[in-house]
Coordinates of C-alpha atoms and ligand atoms in Angstrom, one line a residue:
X1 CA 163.4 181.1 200.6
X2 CA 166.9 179.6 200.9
X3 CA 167.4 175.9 202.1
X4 CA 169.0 177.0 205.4
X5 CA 166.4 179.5 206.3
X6 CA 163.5 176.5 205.9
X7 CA 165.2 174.2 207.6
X8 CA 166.1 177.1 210.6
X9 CA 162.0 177.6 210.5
X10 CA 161.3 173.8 211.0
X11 CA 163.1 173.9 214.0
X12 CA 162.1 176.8 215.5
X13 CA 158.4 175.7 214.9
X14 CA 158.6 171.6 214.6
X15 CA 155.5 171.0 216.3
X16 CA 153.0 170.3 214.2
X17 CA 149.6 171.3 216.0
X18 CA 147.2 171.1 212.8
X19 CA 147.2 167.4 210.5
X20 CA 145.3 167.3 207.4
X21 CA 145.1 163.5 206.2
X22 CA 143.5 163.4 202.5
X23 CA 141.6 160.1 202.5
X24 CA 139.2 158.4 205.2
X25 CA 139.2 155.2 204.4
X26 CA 140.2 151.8 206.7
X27 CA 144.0 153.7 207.1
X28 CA 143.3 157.2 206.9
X29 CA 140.4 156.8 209.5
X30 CA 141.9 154.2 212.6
X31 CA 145.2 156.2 211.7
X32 CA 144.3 159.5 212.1
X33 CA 141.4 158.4 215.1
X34 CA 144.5 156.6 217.1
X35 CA 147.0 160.3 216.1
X36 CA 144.2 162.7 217.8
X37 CA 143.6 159.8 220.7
X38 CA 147.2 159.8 221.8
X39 CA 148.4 163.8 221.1
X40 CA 145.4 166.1 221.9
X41 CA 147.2 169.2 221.8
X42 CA 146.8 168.4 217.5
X43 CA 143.8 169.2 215.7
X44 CA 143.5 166.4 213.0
X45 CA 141.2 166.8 210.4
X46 CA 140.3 163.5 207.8
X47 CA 139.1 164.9 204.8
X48 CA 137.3 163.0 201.8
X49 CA 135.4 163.4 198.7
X50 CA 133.2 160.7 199.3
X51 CA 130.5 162.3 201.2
X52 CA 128.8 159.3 202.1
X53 CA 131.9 158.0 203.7
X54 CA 132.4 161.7 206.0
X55 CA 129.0 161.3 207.0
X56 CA 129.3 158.2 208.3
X57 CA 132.5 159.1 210.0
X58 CA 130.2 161.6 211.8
X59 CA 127.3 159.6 212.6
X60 CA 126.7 159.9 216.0
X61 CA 125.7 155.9 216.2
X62 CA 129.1 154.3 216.2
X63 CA 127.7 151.3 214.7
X64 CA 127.5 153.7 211.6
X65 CA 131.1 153.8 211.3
X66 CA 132.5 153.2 207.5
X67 CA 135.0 151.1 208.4
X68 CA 134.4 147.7 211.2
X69 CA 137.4 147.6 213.7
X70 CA 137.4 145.7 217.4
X71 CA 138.1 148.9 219.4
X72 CA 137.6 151.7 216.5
X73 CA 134.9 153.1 218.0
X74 CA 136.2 153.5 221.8
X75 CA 138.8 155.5 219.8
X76 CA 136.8 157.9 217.7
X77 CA 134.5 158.4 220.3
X78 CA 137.0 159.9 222.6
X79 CA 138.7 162.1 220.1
X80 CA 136.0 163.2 217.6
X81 CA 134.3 166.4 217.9
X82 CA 137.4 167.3 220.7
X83 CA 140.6 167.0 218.0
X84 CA 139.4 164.6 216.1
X85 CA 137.1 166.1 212.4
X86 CA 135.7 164.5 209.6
X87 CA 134.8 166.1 206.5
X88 CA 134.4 167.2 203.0
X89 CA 136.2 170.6 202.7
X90 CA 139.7 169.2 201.6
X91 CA 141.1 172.7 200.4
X92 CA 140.4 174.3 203.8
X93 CA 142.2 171.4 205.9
X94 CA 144.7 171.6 203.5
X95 CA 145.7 175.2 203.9
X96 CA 145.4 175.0 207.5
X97 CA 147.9 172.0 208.4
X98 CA 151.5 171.8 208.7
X99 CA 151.6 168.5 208.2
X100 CA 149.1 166.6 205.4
X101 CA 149.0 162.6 204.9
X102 CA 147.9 161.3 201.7
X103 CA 145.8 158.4 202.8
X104 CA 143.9 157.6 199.3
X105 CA 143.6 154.6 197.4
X106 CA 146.6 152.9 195.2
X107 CA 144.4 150.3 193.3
X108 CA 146.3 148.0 190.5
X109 CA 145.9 149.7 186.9
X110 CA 142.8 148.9 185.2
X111 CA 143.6 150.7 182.0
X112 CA 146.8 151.6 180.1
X113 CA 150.3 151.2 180.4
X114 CA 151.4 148.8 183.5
X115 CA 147.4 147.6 183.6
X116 CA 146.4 144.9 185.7
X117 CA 150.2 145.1 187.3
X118 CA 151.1 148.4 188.3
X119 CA 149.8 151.2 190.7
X120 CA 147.2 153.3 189.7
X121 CA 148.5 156.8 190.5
X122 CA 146.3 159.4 189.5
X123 CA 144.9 159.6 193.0
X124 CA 147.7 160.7 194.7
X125 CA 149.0 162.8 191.4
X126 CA 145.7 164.6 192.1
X127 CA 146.3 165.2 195.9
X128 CA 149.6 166.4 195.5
X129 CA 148.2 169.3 192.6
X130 CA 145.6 170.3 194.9
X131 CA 147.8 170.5 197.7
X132 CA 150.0 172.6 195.7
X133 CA 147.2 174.8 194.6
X134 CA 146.2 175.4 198.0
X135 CA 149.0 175.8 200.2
X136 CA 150.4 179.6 200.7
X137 CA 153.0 178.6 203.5
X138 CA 155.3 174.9 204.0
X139 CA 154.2 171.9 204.0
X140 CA 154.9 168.6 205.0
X141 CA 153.4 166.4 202.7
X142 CA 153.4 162.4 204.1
X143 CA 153.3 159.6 202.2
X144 CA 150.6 157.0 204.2
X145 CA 149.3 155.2 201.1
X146 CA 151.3 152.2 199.8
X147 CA 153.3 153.7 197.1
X148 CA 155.6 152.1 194.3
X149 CA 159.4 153.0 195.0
X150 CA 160.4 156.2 193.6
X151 CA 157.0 158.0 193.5
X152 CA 158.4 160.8 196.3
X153 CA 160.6 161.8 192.9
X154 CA 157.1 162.5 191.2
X155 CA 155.4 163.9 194.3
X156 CA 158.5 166.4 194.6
X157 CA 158.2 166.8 191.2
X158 CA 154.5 168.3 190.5
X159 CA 154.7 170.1 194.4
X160 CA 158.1 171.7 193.2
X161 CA 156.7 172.7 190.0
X162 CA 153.3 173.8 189.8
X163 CA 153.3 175.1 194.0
X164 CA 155.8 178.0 193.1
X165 CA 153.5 180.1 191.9
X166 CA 152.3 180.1 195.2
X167 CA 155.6 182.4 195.9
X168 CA 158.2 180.1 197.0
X169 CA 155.8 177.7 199.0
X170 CA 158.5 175.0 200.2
X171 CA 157.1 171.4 200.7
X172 CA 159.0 168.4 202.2
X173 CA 158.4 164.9 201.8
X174 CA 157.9 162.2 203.7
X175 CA 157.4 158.3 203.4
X176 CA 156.0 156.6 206.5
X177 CA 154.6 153.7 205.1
X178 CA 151.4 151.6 207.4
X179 CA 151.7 147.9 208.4
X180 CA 148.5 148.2 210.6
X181 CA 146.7 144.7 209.1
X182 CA 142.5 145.1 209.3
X183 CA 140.9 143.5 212.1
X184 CA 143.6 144.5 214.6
X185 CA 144.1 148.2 213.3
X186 CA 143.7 149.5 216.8
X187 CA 145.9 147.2 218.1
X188 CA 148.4 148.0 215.6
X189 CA 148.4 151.2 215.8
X190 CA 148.1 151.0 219.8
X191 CA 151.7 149.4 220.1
X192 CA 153.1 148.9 216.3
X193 CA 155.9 146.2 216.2
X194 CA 157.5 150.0 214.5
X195 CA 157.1 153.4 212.7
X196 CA 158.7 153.6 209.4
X197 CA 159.3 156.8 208.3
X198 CA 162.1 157.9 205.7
X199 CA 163.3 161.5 204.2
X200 CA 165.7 163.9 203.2
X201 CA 164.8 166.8 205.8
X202 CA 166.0 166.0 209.4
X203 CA 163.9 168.5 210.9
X204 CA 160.6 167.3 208.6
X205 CA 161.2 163.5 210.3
X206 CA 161.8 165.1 213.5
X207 CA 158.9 166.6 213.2
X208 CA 156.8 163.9 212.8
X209 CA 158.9 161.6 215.4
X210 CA 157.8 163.9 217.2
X211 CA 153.9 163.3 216.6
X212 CA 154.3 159.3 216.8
X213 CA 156.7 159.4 220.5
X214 CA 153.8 160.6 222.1
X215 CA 152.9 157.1 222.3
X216 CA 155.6 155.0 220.0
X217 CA 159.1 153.9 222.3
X218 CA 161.5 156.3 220.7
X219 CA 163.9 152.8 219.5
X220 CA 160.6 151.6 217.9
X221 CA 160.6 154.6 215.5
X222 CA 163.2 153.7 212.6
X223 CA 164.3 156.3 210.2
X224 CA 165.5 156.1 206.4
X225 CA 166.5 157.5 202.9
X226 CA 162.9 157.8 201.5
X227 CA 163.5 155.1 198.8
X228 CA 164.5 152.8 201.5
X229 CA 160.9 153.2 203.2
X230 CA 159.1 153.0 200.0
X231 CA 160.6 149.8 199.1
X232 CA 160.4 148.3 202.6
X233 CA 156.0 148.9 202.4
X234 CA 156.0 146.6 199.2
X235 CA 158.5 144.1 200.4
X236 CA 156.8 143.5 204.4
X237 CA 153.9 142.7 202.3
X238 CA 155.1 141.0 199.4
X239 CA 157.1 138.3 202.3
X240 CA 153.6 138.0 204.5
X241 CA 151.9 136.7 201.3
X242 CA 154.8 134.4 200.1
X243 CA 154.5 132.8 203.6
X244 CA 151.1 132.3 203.3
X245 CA 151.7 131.2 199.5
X246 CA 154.2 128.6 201.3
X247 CA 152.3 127.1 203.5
X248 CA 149.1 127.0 200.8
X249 CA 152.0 125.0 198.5
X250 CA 152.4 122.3 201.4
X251 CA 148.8 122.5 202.2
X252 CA 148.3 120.1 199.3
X253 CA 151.0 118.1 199.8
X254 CA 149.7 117.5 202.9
X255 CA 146.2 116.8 202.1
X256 CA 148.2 113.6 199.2
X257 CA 150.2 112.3 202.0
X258 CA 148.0 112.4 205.2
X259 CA 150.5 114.9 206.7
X260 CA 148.3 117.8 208.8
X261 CA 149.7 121.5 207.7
X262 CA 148.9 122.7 211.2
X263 CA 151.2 120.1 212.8
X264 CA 153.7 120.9 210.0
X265 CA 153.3 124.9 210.7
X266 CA 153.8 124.0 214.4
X267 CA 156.9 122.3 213.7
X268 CA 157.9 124.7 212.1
X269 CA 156.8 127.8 213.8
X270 CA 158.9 126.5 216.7
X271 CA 162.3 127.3 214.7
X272 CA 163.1 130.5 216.1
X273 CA 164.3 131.5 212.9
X274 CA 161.0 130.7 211.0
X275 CA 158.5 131.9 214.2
X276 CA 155.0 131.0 214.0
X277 CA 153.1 133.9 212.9
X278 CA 151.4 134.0 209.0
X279 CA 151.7 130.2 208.5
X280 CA 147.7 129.5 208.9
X281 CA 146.9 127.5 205.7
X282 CA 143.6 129.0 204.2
X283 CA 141.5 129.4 200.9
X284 CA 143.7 132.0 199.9
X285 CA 145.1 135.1 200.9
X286 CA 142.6 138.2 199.7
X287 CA 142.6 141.6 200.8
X288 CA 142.9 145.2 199.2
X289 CA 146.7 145.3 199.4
X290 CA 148.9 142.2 199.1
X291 CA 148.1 141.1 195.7
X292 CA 147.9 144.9 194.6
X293 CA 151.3 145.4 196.2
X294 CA 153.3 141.9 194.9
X295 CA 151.9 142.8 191.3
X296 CA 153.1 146.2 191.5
X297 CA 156.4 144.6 192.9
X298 CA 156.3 142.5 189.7
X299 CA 156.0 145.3 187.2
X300 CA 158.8 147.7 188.6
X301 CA 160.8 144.9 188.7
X302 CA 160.4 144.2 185.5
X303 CA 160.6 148.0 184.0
X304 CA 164.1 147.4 185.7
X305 CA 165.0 144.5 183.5
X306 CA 164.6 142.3 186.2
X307 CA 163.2 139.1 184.8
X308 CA 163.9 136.6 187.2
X309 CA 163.0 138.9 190.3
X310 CA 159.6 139.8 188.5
X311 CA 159.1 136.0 188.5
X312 CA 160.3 134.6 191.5
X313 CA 157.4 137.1 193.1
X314 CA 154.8 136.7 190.8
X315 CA 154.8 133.0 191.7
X316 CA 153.1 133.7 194.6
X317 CA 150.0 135.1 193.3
X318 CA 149.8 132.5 190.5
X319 CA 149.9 129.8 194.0
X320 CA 147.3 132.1 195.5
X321 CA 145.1 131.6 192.5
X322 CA 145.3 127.7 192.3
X323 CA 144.5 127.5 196.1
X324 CA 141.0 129.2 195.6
X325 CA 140.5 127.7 192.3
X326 CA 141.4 124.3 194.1
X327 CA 139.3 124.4 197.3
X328 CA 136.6 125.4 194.5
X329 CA 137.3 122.8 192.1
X330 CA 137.2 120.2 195.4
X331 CA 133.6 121.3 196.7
X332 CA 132.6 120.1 192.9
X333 CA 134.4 116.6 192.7
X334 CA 133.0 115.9 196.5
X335 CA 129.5 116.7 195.1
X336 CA 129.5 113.7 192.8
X337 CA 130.8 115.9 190.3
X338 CA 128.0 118.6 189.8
X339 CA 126.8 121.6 191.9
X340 CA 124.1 122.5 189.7
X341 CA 121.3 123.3 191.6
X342 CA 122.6 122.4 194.8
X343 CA 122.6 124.7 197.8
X344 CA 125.8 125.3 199.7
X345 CA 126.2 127.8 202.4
X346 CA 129.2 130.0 202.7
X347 CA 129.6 130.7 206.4
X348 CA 131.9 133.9 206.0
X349 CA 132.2 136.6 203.1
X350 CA 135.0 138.9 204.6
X351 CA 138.2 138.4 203.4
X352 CA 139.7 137.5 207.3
X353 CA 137.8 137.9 210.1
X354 CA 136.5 141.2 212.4
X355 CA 136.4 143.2 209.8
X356 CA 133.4 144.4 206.9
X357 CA 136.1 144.5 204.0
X358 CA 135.5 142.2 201.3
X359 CA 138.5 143.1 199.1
X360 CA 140.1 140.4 197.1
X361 CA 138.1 138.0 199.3
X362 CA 138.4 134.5 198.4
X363 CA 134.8 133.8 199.0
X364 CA 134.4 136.4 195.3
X365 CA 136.3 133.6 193.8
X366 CA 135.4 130.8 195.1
X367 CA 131.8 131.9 194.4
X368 CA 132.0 132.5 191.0
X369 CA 133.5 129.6 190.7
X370 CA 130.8 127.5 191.8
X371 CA 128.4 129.9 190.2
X372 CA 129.9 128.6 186.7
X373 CA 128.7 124.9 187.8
X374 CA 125.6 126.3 188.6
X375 CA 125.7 125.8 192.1
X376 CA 123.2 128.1 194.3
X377 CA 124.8 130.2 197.6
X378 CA 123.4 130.8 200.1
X379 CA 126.1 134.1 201.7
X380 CA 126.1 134.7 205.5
X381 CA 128.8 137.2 207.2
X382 CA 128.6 138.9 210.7
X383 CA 129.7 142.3 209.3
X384 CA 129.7 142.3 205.2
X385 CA 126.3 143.3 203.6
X386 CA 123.9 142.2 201.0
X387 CA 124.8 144.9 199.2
X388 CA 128.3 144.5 199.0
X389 CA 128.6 140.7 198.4
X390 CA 126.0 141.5 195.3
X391 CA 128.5 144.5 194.1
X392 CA 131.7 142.2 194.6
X393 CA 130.3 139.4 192.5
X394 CA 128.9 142.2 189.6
X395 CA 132.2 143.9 189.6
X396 CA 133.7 140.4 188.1
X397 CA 130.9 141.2 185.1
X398 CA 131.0 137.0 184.4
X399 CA 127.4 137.2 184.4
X400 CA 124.5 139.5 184.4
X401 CA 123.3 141.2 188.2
X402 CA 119.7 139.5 187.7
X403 CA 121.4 136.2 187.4
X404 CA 124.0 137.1 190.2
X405 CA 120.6 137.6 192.8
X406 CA 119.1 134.6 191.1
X407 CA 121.5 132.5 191.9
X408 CA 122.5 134.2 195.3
X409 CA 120.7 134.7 198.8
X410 CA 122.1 136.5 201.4
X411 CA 121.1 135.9 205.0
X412 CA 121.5 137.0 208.5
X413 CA 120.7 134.3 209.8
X414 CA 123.6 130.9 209.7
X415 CA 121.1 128.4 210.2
X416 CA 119.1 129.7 207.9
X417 CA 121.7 129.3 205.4
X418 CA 122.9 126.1 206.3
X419 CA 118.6 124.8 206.3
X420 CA 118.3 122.3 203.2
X421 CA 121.9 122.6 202.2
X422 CA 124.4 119.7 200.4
X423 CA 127.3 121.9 201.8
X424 CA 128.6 124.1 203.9
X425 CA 132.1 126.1 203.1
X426 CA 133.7 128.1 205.1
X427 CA 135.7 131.1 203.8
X428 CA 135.9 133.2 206.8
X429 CA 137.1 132.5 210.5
X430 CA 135.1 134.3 212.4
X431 CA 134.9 132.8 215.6
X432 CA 131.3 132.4 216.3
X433 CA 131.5 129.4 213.5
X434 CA 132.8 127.7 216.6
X435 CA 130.3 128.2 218.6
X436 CA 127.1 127.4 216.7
X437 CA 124.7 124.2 217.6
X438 CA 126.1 122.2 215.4
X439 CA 123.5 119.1 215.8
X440 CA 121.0 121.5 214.9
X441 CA 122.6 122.3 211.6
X442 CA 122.9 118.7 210.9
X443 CA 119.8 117.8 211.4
X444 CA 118.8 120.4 209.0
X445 CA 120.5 119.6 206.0
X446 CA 120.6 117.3 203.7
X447 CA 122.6 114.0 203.2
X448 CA 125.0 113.2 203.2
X449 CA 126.0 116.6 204.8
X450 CA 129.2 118.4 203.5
X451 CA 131.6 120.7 205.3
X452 CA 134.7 122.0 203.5
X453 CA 136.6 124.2 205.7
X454 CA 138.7 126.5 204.1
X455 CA 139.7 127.8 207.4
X456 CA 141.0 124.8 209.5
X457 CA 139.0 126.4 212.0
X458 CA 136.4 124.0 213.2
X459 CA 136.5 120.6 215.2
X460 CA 136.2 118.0 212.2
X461 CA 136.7 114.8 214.6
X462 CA 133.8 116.6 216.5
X463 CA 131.7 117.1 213.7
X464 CA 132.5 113.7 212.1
X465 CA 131.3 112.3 215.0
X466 CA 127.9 114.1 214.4
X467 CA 127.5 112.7 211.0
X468 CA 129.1 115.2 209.2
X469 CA 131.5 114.8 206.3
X470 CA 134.4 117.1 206.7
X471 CA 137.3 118.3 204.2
X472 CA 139.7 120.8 206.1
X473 CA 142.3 122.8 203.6
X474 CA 145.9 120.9 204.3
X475 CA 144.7 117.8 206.3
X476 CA 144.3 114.7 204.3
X477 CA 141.6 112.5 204.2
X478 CA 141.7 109.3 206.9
X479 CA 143.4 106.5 205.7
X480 CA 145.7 108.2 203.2
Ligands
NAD1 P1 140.2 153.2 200.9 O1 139.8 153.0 199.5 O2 139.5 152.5 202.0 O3 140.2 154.7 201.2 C1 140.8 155.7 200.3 C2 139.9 156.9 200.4 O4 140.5 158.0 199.7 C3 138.5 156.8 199.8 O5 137.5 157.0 200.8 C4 138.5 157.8 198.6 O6 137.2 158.4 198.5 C5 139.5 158.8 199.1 N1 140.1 159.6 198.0 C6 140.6 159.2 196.8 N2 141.0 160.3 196.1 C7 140.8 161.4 196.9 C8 141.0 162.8 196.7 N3 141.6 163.2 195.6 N4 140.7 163.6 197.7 C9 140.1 163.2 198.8 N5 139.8 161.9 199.0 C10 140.2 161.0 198.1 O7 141.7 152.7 200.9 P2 142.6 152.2 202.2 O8 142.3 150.8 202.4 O9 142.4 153.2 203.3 O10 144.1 152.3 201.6 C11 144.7 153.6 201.4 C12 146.2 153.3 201.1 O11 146.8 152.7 202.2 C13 146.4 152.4 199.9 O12 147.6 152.8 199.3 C14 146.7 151.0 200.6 O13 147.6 150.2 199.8 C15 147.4 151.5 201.9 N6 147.3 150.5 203.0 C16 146.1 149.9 203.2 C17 146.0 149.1 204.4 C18 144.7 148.4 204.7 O14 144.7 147.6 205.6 N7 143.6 148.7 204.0 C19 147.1 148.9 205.2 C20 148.3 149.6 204.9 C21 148.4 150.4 203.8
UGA2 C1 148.2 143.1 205.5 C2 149.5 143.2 206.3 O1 149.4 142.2 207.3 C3 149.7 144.5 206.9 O2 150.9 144.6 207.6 C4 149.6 145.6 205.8 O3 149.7 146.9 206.4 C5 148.3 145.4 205.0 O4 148.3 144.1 204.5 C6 148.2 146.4 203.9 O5 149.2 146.9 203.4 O6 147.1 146.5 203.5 P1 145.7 142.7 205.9 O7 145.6 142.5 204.5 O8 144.7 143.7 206.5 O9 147.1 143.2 206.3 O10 145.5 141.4 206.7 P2 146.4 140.1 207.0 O11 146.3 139.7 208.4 O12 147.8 140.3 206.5 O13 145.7 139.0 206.1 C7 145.8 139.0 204.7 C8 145.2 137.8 204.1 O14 146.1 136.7 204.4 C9 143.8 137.4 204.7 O15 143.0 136.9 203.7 C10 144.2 136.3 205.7 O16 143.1 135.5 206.0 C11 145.3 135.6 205.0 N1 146.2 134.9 205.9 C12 147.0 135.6 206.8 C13 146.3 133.5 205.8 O17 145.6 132.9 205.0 N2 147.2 132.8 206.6 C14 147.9 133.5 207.5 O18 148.7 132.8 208.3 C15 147.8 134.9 207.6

């Protein structure tokens, strides 16, 4: 089929009516939930190999969800079963959309060329051969998952080639990046600060303007080359880090001088130019995506020849590292210089708060950490289970699983894990940390009685004046 006559059929029939999105994890699932929500004249179908994760999709108790988002289930419970469908038959929902997402996991390399840097690809390689297996009529294939600059080339590449035989199937391709953050997904994807979504084909980026204005201010919708999008996924995320990075550097500075980093971040913050969003000192940034995403920055950087770029980035991971390893390394010194055998509670697991994902969480570190002194944890989190915290600190393989639940207890119960403790860390900010009885826990543990929060997020005059003895990340200790 000629160029002229595809691009005479887009227009002619640019509204998309059936989605496919390949992938139903914490993007493809709020994504695709918020898509049906807001344009229920689409059918969109999320589609998955894991069928544990599809059937929790469908659970009819929306506590089941997979994925923990304020609002998430509000959402899927107006669109699901109406526009909205979860499941495991990926070639059907393939052939039937017009437009298909790829929504799966980018992880960091774990093998190979590139490995522990680069973007492991064979996900997506995969979803783009069995698209173009599938699909007997034109596609528009979009790229959702975080993807190193360039990959559309090899997306184009393996659709172009092996989807011919499939007699002249034409596929366009789109990047349209997600900045949703976890926690405030709905929120995000409610009123998103913009849409991102770059391309060759006018009328294949019309198309899915078209999808996103039902609900997205037209001037909040920005369109580019599809390199230009790629590149702009890695580098929103690779500055949120180094801000956080920044303000983790001066949160020890702070903590030698008897400067306070919140009072510096307010100062700060106030410059219009700076603003006061992501400068919240903290035990480390964690996460599935922004170390995966500034390593991955680091490597194609450097298969460019570009030494000092590679560099100046990867600094901000190598800060990330020495604030956990710090805040760790501090809980040890307090303790007269020994953990072993000493309980300390973490109050939080997640790696921010209101959500069940545990990715790159700091608490994995700072645990294992303390784990090496033989400390013993006591784990409690609103949302993250016993299961998971036990799988996050296997995964590390720095000591056997028997020793791991040996050495570990995970409760649901904070008081309980605070009862006969030497400390208490927070590593999460959930809220309710706030509002606990606080003289209760006191008079519960043991003396003198700890607190390191990694969170800045609790009262520490308050709970100094209760007996406690409190160390918050960037504030320096009285008297310096
Ligand atoms: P995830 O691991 O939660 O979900 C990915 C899903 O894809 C899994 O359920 C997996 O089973 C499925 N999958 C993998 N290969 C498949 C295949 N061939 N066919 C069908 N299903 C397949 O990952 P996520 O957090 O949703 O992230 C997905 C992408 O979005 C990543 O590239 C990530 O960098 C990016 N991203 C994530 C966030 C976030 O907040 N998590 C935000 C923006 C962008
Ligand atoms: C981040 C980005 O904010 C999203 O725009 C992006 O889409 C997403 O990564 C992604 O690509 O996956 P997310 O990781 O969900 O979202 O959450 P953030 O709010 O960015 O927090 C990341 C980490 O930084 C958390 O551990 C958080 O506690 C920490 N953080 C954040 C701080 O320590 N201080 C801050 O001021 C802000």
């Amino acid at each position: 089929m000629s160029v002229y006559l595809t691009e005479y059929l887009y227009k002619m029939n640019k509204k998309i009516t059936k989605i496919c999105c390949i992938g139903a994890g914490y993007v493809g699932g709020p994504t695709m939930a918020v898509i049906a929500q807001k344009c229920p004249e689409i059918q969109v179908t999320v589609v998955d190999i894991n069928e544990k994760r599809i059937a929790a999709w469908n659970d009819k108790d929306l506590n089941k969800l997979p994925v923990y988002e304020p609002g998430l289930d509000k959402v899927v419970e107006e669109a699901r079963g109406r526009n909205l469908f979860f499941s495991t038959e990926v070639d059907r929902a393939i052939d039937e959309a017009e437009m298909i997402f790829i929504s799966v996991n980018t992880p960091t390399k774990t093998y190979g060329k590139g490995k522990g840097m680069a973007a492991d690809l064979k996900y997506i390689e995969l979803c783009a051969r069995q698209i173009a297996r599938v699909a007997k009529d034109d596609k528009i294939v979009v790229e959702k998952s975080t993807l190193p600059v360039r990959t559309a080339q090899a997306l184009k590449s393996i659709l172009h080639n092996t989807g011919s035989t499939n007699g002249g199937v034409k596929f366009e391709i789109l990047s349209n990046p997600e900045f949703l953050a976890e926690g405030t997904a709905i929120q995000d994807l409610h009123a998103p600060d913009r849409v991102l979504i770059g391309g060759e084909s006018a009328e294949a980026i019309e198309a899915l303007v078209a999808v996103y204005a039902h609900w997205v201010p037209k001037e909040n919708i920005l369109t580019t080359n599809l390199w230009s999008s790629e590149l702009s996924k890695l580098t929103a995320n690779a500055f949120l880090a180094q801000r956080v990075s920044s303000i983790n550097a001066l949160s020890e500075l702070c903590e030698k001088t008897g400067a306070d980093v919140n009072e510096v971040a307010r100062a700060i913050g106030t410059d219009s130019r700076i603003g006061p969003k992501f400068l919240k000192a903290s035990v480390g940034f964690g996460g599935s995506c922004f170390q995966k995403d500034i390593l991955n920055l680091v490597y194609i950087a450097k298969s460019y020849g570009l030494h000092e770029v590679a560099d100046y980035w990867e600094q901000v991971i190598l800060m990330n590292d020495h604030q956990k390893r710090r805040f760790a390394d501090n809980i040890v010194t307090t303790l007269y210089n020994t953990v072993s055998g000493k309980k300390i509670a973490f109050f939080g697991w997640a790696f921010k708060k209101d959500t069940n994902d545990t990715r790159e969480s700091a608490a994995i570190y700072v645990a294992d950490y303390l784990l090496n002194e033989q400390a013993e944890i006591v784990v409690y989190d609103p949302k993250v289970t016993e299961e998971q915290i036990y799988a996050d600190l296997d995964y590390l393989n720095t000591r056997s699983e028997e020793e791991n639940r040996r050495l570990v207890t995970v409760v649901n119960d904070p008081y309980q894990a605070a009862d006969n403790a030497h400390a208490i860390a927070v590593l999460t900010e959930w809220d309710e940390f706030k509002t606990y009885d606080w003289d209760k826990i006191y008079n519960d543990m043991l003396r003198p009685s700890f607190v390191f929060d990694g969170r800045a997020v609790l009262d520490s005059e308050k709970l100094e004046g209760k007996g406690f003895e409190v160390y918050t990340i960037g504030v320096g200790a009285k008297g310096v």
